[in-house]
Short mmCIF file of C-alpha atoms in Angstrom, two decimals:
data_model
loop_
_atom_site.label_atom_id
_atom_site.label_comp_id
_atom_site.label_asym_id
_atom_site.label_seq_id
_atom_site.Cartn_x
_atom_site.Cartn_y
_atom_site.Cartn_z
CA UNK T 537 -43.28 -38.31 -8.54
CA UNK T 538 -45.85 -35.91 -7.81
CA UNK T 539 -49.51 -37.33 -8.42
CA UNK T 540 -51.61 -35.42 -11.19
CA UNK T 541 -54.91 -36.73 -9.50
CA UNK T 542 -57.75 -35.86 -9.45
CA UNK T 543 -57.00 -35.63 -13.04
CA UNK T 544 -59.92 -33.22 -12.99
CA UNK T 545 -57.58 -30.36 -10.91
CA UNK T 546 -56.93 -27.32 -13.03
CA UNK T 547 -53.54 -26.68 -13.84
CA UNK T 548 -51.27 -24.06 -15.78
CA UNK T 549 -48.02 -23.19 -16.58
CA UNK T 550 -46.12 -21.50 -13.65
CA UNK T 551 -45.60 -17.64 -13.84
CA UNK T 552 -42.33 -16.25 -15.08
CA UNK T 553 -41.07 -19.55 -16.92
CA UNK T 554 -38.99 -18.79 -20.07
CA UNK T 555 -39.58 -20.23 -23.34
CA UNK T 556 -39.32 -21.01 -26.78
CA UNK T 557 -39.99 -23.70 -29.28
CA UNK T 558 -37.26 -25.20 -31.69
CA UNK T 559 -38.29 -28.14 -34.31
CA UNK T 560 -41.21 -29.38 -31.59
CA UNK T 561 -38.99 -29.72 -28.66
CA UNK T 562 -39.37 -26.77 -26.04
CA UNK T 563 -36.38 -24.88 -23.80
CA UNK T 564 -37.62 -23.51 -20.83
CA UNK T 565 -35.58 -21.65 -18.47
CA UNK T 566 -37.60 -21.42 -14.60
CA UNK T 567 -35.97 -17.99 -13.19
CA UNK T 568 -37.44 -19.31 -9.24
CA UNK T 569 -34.40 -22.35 -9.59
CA UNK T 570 -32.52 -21.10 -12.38
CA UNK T 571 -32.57 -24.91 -13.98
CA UNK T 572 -33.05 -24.84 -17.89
CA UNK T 573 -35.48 -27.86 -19.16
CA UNK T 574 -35.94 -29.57 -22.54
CA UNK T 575 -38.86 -31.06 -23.36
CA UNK T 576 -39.32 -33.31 -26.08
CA UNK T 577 -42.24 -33.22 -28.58
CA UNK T 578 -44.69 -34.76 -26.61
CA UNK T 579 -44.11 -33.04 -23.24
CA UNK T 580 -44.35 -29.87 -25.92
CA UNK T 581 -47.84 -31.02 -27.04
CA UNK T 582 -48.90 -31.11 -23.51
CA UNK T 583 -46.67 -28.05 -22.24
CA UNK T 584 -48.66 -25.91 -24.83
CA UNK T 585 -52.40 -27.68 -23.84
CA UNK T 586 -51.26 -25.59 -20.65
CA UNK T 587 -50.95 -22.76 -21.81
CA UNK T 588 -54.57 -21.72 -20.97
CA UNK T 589 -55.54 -23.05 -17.44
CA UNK T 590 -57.24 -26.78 -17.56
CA UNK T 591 -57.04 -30.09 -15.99
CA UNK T 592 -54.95 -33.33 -17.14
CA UNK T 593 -58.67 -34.95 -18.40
CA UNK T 594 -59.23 -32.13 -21.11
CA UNK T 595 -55.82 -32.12 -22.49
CA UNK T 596 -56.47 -36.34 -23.02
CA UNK T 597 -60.00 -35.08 -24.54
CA UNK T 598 -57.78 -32.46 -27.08
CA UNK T 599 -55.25 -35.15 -27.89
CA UNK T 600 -57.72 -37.54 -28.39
CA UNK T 601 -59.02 -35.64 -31.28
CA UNK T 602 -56.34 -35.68 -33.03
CA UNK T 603 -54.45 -38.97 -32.53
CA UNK T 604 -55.62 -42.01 -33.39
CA UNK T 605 -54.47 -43.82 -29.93
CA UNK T 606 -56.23 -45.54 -27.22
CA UNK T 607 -57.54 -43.24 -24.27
CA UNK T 608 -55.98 -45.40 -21.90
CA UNK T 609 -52.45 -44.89 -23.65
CA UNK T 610 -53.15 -41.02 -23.77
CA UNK T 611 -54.05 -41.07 -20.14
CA UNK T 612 -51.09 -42.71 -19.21
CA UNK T 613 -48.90 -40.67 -21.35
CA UNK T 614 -50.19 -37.63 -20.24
CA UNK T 615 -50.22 -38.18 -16.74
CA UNK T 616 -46.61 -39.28 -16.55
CA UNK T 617 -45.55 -35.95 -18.97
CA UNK T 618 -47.78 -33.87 -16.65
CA UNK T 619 -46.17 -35.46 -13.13
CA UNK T 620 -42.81 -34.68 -14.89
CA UNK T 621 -44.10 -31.15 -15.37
CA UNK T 622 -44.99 -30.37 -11.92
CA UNK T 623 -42.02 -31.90 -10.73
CA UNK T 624 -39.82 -29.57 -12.33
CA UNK T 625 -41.77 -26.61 -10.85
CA UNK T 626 -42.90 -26.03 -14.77
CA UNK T 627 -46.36 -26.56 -14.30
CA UNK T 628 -48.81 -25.21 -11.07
CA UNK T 629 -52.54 -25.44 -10.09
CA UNK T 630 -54.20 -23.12 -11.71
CA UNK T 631 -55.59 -20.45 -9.11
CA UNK T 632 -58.78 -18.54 -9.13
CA UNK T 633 -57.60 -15.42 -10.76
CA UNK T 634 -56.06 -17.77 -13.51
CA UNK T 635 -58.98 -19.35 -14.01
CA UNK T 636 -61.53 -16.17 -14.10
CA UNK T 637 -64.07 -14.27 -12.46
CA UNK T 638 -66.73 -17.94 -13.75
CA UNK T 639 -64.65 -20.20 -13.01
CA UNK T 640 -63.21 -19.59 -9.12
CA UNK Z 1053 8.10 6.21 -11.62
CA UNK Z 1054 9.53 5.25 -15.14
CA UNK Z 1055 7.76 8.02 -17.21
CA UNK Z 1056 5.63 7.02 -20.43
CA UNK Z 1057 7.76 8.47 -23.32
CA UNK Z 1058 6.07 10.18 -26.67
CA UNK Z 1059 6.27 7.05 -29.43
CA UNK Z 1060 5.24 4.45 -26.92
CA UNK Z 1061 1.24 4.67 -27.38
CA UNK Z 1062 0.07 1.62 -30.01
CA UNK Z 1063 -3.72 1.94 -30.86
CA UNK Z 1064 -6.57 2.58 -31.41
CA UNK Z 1065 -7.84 -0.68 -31.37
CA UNK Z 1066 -11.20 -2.09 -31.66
CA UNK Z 1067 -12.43 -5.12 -29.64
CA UNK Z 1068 -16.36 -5.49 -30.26
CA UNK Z 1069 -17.26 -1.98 -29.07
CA UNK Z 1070 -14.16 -1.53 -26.98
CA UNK Z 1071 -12.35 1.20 -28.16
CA UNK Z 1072 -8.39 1.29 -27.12
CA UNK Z 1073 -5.16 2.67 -26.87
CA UNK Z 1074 -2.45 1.33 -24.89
CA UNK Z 1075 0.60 3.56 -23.31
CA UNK Z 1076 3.47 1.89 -22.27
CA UNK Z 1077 6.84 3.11 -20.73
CA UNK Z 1078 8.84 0.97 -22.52
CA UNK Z 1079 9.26 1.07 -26.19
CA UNK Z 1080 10.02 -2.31 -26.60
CA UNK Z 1081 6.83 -3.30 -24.75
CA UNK Z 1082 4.60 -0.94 -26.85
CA UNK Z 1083 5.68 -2.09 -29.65
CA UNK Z 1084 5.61 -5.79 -28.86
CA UNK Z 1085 1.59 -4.71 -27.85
CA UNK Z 1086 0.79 -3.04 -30.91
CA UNK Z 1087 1.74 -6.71 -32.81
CA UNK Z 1088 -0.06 -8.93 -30.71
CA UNK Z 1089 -3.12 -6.86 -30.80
CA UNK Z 1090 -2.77 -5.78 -34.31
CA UNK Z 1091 -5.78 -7.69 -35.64
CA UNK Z 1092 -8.09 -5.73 -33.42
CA UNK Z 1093 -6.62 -2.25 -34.86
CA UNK Z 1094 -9.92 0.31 -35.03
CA UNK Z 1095 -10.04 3.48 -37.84
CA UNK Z 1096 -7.76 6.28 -36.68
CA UNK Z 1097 -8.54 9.09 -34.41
CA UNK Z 1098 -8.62 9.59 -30.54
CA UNK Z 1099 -9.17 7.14 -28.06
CA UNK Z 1100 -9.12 5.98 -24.46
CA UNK Z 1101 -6.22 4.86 -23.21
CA UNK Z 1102 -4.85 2.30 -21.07
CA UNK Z 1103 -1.60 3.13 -19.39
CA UNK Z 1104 1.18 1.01 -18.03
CA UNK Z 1105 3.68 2.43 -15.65
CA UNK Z 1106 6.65 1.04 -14.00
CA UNK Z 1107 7.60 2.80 -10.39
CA UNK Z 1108 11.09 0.98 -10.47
CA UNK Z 1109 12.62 -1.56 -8.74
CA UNK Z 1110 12.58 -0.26 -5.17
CA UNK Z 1111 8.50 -0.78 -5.49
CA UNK Z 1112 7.12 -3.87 -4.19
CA UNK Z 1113 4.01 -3.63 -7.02
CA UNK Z 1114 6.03 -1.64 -9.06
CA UNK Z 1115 3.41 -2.10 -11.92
CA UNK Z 1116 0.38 -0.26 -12.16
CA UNK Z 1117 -2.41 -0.52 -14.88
CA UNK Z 1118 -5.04 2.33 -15.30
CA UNK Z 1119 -7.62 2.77 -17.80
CA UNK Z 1120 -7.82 6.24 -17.93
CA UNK Z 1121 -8.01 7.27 -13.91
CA UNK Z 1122 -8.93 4.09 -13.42
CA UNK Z 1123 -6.57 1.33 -11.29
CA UNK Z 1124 -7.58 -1.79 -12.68
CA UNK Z 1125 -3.86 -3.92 -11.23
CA UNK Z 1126 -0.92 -3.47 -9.41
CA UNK Z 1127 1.73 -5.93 -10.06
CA UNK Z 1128 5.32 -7.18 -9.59
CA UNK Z 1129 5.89 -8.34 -12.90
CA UNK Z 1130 5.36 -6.34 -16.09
CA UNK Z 1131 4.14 -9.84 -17.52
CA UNK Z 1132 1.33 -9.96 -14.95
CA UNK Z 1133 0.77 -6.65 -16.16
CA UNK Z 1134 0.07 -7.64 -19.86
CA UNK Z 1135 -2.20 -10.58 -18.41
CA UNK Z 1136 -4.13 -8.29 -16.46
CA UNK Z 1137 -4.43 -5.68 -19.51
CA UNK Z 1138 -5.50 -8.53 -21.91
CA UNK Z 1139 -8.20 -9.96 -19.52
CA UNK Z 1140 -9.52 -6.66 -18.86
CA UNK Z 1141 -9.58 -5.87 -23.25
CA UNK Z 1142 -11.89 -9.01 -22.71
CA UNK Z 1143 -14.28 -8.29 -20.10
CA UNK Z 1144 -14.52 -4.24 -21.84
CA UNK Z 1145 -14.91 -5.82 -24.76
CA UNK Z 1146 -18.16 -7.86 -23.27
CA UNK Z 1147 -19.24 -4.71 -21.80
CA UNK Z 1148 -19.43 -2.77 -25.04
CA UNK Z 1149 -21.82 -4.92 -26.42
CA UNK Z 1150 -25.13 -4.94 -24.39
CA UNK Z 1151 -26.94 -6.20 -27.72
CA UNK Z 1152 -25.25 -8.96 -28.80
CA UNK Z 1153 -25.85 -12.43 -26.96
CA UNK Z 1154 -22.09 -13.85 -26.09
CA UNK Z 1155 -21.24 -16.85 -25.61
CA UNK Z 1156 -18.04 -18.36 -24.37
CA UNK Z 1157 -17.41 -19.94 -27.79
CA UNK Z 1158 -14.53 -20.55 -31.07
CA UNK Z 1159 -15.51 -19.43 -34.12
CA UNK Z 1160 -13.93 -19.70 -37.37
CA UNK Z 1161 -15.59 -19.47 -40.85
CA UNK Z 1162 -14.80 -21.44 -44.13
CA UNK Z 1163 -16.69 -20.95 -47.56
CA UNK Z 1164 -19.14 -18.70 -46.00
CA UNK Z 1165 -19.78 -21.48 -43.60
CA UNK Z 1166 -19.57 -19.87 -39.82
CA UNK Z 1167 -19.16 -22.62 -37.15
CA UNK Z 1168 -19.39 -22.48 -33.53
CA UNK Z 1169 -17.81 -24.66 -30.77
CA UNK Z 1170 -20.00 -23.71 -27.97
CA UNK Z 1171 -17.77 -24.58 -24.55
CA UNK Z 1172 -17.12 -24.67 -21.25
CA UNK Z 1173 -13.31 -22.32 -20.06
CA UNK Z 1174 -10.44 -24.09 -20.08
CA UNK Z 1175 -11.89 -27.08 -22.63
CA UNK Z 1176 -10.13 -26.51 -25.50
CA UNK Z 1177 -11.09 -23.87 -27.80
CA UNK Z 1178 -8.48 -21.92 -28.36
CA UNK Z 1179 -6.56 -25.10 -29.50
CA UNK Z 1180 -9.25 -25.80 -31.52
CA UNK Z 1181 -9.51 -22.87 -32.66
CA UNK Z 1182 -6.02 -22.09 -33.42
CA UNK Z 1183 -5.70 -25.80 -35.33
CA UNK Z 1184 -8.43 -25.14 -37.79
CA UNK Z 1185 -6.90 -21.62 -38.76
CA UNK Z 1186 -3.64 -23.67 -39.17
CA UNK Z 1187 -5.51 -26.02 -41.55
CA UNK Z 1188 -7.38 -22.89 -43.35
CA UNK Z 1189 -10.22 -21.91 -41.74
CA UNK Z 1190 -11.05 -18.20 -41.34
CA UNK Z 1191 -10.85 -16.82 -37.59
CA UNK Z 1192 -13.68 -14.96 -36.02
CA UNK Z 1193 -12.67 -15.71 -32.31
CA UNK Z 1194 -11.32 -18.57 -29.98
CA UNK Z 1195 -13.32 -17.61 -26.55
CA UNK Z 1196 -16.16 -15.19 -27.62
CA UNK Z 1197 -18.84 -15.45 -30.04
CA UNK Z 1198 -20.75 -12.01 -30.58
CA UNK Z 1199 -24.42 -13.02 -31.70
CA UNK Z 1200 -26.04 -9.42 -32.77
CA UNK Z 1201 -29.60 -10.40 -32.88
CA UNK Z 1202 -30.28 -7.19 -35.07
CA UNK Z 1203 -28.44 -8.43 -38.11
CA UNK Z 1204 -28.52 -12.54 -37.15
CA UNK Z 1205 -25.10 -12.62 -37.43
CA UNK Z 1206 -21.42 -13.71 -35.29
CA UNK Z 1207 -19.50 -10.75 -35.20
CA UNK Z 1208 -15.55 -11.08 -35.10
CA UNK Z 1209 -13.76 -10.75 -32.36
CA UNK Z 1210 -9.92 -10.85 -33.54
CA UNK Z 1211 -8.30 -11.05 -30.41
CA UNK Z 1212 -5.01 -13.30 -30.50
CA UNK Z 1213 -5.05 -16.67 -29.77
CA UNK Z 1214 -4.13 -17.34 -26.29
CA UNK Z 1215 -2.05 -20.76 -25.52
CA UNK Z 1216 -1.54 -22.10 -22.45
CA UNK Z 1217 1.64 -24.38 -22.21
CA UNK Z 1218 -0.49 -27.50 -22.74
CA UNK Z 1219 -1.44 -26.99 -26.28
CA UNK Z 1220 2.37 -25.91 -27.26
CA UNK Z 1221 3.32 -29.37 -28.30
CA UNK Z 1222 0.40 -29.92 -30.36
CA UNK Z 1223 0.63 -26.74 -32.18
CA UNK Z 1224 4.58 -25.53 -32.22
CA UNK Z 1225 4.64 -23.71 -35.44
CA UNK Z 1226 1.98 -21.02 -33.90
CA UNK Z 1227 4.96 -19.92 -31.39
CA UNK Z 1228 4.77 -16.53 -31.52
CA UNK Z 1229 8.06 -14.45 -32.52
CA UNK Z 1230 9.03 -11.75 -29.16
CA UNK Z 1231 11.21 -9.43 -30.14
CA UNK Z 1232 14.67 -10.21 -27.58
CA UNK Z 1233 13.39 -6.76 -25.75
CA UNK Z 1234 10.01 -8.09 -24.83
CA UNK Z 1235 10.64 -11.60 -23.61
CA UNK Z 1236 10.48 -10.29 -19.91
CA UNK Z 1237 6.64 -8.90 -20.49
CA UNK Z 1238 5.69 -12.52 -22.24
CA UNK Z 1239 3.08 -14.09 -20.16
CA UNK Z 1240 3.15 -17.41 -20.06
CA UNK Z 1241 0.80 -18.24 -22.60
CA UNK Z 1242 1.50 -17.99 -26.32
CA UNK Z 1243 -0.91 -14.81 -27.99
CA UNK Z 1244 -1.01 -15.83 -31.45
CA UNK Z 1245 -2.67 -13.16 -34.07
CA UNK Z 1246 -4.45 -14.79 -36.78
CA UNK Z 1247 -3.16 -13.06 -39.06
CA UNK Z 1248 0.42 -13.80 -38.87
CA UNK Z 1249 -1.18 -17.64 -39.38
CA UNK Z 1250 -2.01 -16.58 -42.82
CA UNK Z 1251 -2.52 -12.81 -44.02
CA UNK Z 1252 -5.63 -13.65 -45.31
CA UNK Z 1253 -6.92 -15.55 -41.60
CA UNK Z 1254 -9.43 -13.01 -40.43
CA UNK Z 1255 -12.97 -13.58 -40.92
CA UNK Z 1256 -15.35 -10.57 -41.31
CA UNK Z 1257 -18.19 -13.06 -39.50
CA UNK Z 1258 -21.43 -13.84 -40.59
CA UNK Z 1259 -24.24 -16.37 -40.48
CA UNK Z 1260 -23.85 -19.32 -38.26
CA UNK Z 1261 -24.55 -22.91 -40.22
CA UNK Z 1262 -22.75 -25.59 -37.98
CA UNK Z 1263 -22.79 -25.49 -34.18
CA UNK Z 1264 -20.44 -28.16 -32.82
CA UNK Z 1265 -20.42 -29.17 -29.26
CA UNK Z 1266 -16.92 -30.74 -28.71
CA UNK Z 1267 -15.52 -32.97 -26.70
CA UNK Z 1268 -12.15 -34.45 -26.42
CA UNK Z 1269 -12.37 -38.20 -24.92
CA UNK Z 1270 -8.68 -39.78 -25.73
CA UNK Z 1271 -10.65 -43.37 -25.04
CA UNK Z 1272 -13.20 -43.24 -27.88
CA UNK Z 1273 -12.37 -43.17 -31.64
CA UNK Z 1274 -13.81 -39.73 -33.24
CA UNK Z 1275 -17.72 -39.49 -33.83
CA UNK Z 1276 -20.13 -36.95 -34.41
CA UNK Z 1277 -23.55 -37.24 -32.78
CA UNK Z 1278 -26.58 -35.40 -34.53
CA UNK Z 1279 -28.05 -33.32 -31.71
CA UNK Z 1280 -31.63 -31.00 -32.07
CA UNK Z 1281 -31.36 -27.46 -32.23
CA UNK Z 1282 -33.70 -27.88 -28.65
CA UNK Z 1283 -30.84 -29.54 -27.14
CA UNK Z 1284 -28.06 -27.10 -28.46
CA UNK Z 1285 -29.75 -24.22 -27.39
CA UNK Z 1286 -29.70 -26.02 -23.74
CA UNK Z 1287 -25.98 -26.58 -23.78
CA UNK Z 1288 -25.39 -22.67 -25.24
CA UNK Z 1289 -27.40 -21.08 -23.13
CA UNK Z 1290 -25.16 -22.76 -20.11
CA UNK Z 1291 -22.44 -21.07 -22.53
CA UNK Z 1292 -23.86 -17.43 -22.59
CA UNK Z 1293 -22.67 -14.66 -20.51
CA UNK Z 1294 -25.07 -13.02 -18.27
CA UNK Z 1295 -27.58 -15.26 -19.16
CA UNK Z 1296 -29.71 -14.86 -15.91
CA UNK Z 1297 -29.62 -11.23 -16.37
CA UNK Z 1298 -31.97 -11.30 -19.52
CA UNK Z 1299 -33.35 -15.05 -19.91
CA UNK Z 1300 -36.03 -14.51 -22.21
CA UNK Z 1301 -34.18 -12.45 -24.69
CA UNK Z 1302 -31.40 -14.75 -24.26
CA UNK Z 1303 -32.96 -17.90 -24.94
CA UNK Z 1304 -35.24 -16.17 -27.82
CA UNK Z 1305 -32.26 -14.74 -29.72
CA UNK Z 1306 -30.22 -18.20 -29.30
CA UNK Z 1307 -33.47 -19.98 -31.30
CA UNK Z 1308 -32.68 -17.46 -34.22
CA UNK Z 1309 -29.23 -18.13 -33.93
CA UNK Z 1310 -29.28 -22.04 -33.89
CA UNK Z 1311 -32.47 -22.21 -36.99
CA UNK Z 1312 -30.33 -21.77 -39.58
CA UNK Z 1313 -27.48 -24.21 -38.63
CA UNK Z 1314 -26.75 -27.76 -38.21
CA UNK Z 1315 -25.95 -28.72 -34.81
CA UNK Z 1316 -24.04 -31.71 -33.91
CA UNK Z 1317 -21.80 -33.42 -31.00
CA UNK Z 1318 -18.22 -33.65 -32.35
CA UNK Z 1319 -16.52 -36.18 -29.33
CA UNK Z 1320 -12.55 -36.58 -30.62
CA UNK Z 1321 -9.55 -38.38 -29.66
CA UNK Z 1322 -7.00 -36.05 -31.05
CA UNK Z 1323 -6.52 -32.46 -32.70
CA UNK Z 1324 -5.70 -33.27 -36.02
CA UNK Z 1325 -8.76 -35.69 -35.99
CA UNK Z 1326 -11.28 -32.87 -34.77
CA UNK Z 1327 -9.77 -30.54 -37.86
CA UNK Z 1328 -10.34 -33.00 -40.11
CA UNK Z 1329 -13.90 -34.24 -38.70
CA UNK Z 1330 -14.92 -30.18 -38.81
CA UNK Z 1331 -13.91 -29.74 -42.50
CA UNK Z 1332 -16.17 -32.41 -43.48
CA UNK Z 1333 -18.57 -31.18 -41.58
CA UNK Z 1334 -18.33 -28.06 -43.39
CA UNK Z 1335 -18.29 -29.75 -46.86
CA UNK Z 1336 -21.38 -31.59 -46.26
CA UNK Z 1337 -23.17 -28.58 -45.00
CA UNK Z 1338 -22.00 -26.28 -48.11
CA UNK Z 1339 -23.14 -29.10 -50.06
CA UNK Z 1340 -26.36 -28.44 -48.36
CA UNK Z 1341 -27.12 -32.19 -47.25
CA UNK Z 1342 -29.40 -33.06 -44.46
CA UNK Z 1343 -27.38 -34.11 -41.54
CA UNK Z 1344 -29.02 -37.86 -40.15
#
C-alpha cells in the first residue's frame, strides 16, 4: 500500500478522472487504465476534500469539524482511504501549477 | 445471378434510427422477412435498401448481401445470409443513435414500470426477456436498451427475439411458425416477434424504475440482493457500448438513468422463478415501497 506520509504532502485528484456522485457513493472511471472505481461514502467525503489541492492533515482538520470522532480514528481512517486512493492512480501529488503561483 | 423480382422488397422498417428495406430474390424469403421484422415496420415512403442475391448453385459464396453498394457478406447458405443481415440491422441500428447511451440490456415494461436487466452477451436475456413477455410483460428489447438522455427515457427497440437452441426447451410455445418455403433461410436460432406473443406485447418505452442485475446460479434458491445505484452504475457502465469513446457523458447520463429506479441483484435458479421474482418486484415498486 502506498504510504500517504508525510501526511503534510499536498495531494489532488489526478487529471482526466471521470466522475459522478450517486446517493454518497462516487463512480469514477480513470481513462490512463480504463478501470472504473466505486467508492463508498467515506472514501467520497475524502475524494471530494481533494478536489482542491491539500495534504492528508487538512482533510483530518475539515472532518474533524464536523464529526464528533477521535483525531486518532480520523487519521487512521483517512490515511488508509487516501493510500487506497493513490493506489488506484485516483489521487496524485499535487504539483506546483496545481497548487499556484504562492504556493510552489 | 438469381434476379430480385418486383413484389419481393418488405420494408421500410425502423430500428432506432435505422431506416430499412430489405430486397430479396425469393418471394418466399421476403415475405418470411417482412414477418419476422414486422414489429420494427417505420411510416411509409422511400428507403435504403438492403439486397440479397443468390448467384446459383455453381457459386461457391453464392450469397451476397449489400446495403445499398455496399458488400457487407458473402455466403454459402441463404441462412447465413439472414444471420448476417440481422446482425448488421443491429450494429446500424447502434449507429443511428449517437445520442442515446446503449447498453447491452432486456427491457420489458409492465404498469408503466420499465425494467432493465443490465448483462453480459450470451447470459440470458433474451430468455429472460422472451419469458416475461410470455407471462405479460410489455417488450421494449431483449439485447439493447436505448437510454436518450434528452427525454430520460428507454426507447424501444422491437427487434424479434432471438433463441438460441438452449432456451427452446424452456420456452417451446415461442417457436416461431416458417412458412414450408422458408425453412431453408431459418437460422438456427428461433426470431420470435413480440407481437405474435400477444398483439398487444410492444412497449412504446419510457422511464426506467427497476434495474435488475441477473444471475442464474442453478445451486442457490432465488434471492434478490438490494444493490446502490453507485454500484449499478459500475456494473452498466461495463454494459454500455462505446463506453471508452465518451466516459464522462456516459457515466453522467447513466446517474440520470439509474436516480429514478430501484436497483437490485436478482440471482435465480430457474426461469419461471426469475418471472415470478420480477413481477413482484414490479408490484412492490408500483406500490411505491422502499426497497430494504
Amino acid at each position: 500500500m502506498t504510504s500517504v506520509h508525510p501526511p503534510s504532502r499536498a495531494l489532488h485528484r489526478a487529471a482526466d478522472v471521470a466522475h459522478v456522485e450517486l446517493d454518497g457513493e462516487t463512480v469514477a472511471y480513470d481513462p490512463r487504465s480504463g478501470a472504473i472505481h466505486l467508492l463508498n461514502p467515506t472514501a467520497t467525503l475524502v475524494w471530494d476534500l481533494f478536489a482542491e489541492p491539500g495534504s492528508v492533515d487538512e482533510v483530518v482538520c475539515a472532518l474533524a469539524d464536523v464529526f464528533p470522532v477521535p483525531r486518532e480514528i480520523l487519521e487512521r481512517d483517512v490515511d488508509a482511504v487516501t493510500a487506497d486512493l493513490l493506489d488506484q492512480g485516483l489521487l496524485a501529488e499535487a504539483t506546483t501549477a496545481a497548487l499556484g503561483p504562492d504556493e510552489g | 445471378m438469381t434476379p430480385v423480382s418486383e413484389g419481393s422488397e418488405a420494408g421500410p422498417f425502423e430500428a432506432l434510427g435505422h431506416r430499412f428495406a430489405v430486397r430479396s430474390p425469393d418471394p418466399a424469403l421476403g415475405e418470411w422477412l417482412g414477418d419476422i421484422l414486422a414489429d420494427l415496420r417505420g411510416p411509409p415512403g422511400p428507403a435504403p435498401c438492403y439486397t440479397i442475391t443468390d448467384r446459383g448453385a455453381g457459386v461457391r459464396l453464392r450469397w451476397a448481401l449489400h446495403w445499398g453498394d455496399e458488400q457487407v457478406a458473402r455466403s454459402r447458405s441463404g441462412a447465413r445470409t439472414v444471420s448476417m443481415l440481422l446482425w448488421d440491422v443491429n450494429q446500424r441500428a447502434a449507429a443511428s443513435a449517437p445520442d442515446d447511451v446503449l447498453v447491452h440490456a432486456a427491457s420489458v415494461e409492465r404498469d408503466g414500470v420499465v425494467v432493465l436487466f443490465p448483462a453480459a452477451m450470451e447470459s440470458g436475456k433474451s430468455t429472460l426477456a422472451g419469458a416475461l413477455v410470455r407471462a405479460g410483460f410489455a417488450y421494449l428489447s431483449d439485447e439493447i436498451a436505448a437510454y436518450d438522455p434528452r427525454t430520460g427515457t428507454v426507447r424501444p427497440f422491437h427487434r424479434p427475439i432471438t433463441l438460441d437452441p438452449g432456451s427452446w426447451r424452456v420456452l417451446p410455445e415461442l417457436r416461431p411458425l416458417v412458412p414450408p418455403l422458408a425453412h431453408r433461410y431459418q437460422p438456427r436460432q428461433w426470431h420470435v416477434r413480440a407481437s405474435t406473443i400477444r398483439p398487444d406485447a410492444l412497449s412504446g418505452g419510457g422511464v426506467a424504475r427497476l434495474v435488475v442485475a441477473p444471475r442464474y446460479d442453478p445451486a442457490t434458491a432465488t434471492r434478490v440482493e438490494p444493490m446502490s445505484r453507485a454500484e449499478m452504475l459500475v456494473h452498466m457502465a461495463r454494459q454500455t457500448f462505446h463506453f471508452s469513446e465518451t466516459p464522462v457523458r456516459t457515466i453522467e447520463a447513466l446517474a440520470e438513468l439509474l436516480r429514478p429506479a430501484a436497483c437490485v441483484r436478482l440471482s435465480v435458479d430457474g426461469l419461471d422463478e426469475a418471472v415470478e421474482a420480477v413481477g413482484e418486484l414490479v408490484d412492490t415498486v408500483t406500490r411505491e415501497r422502499v426497497l430494504p
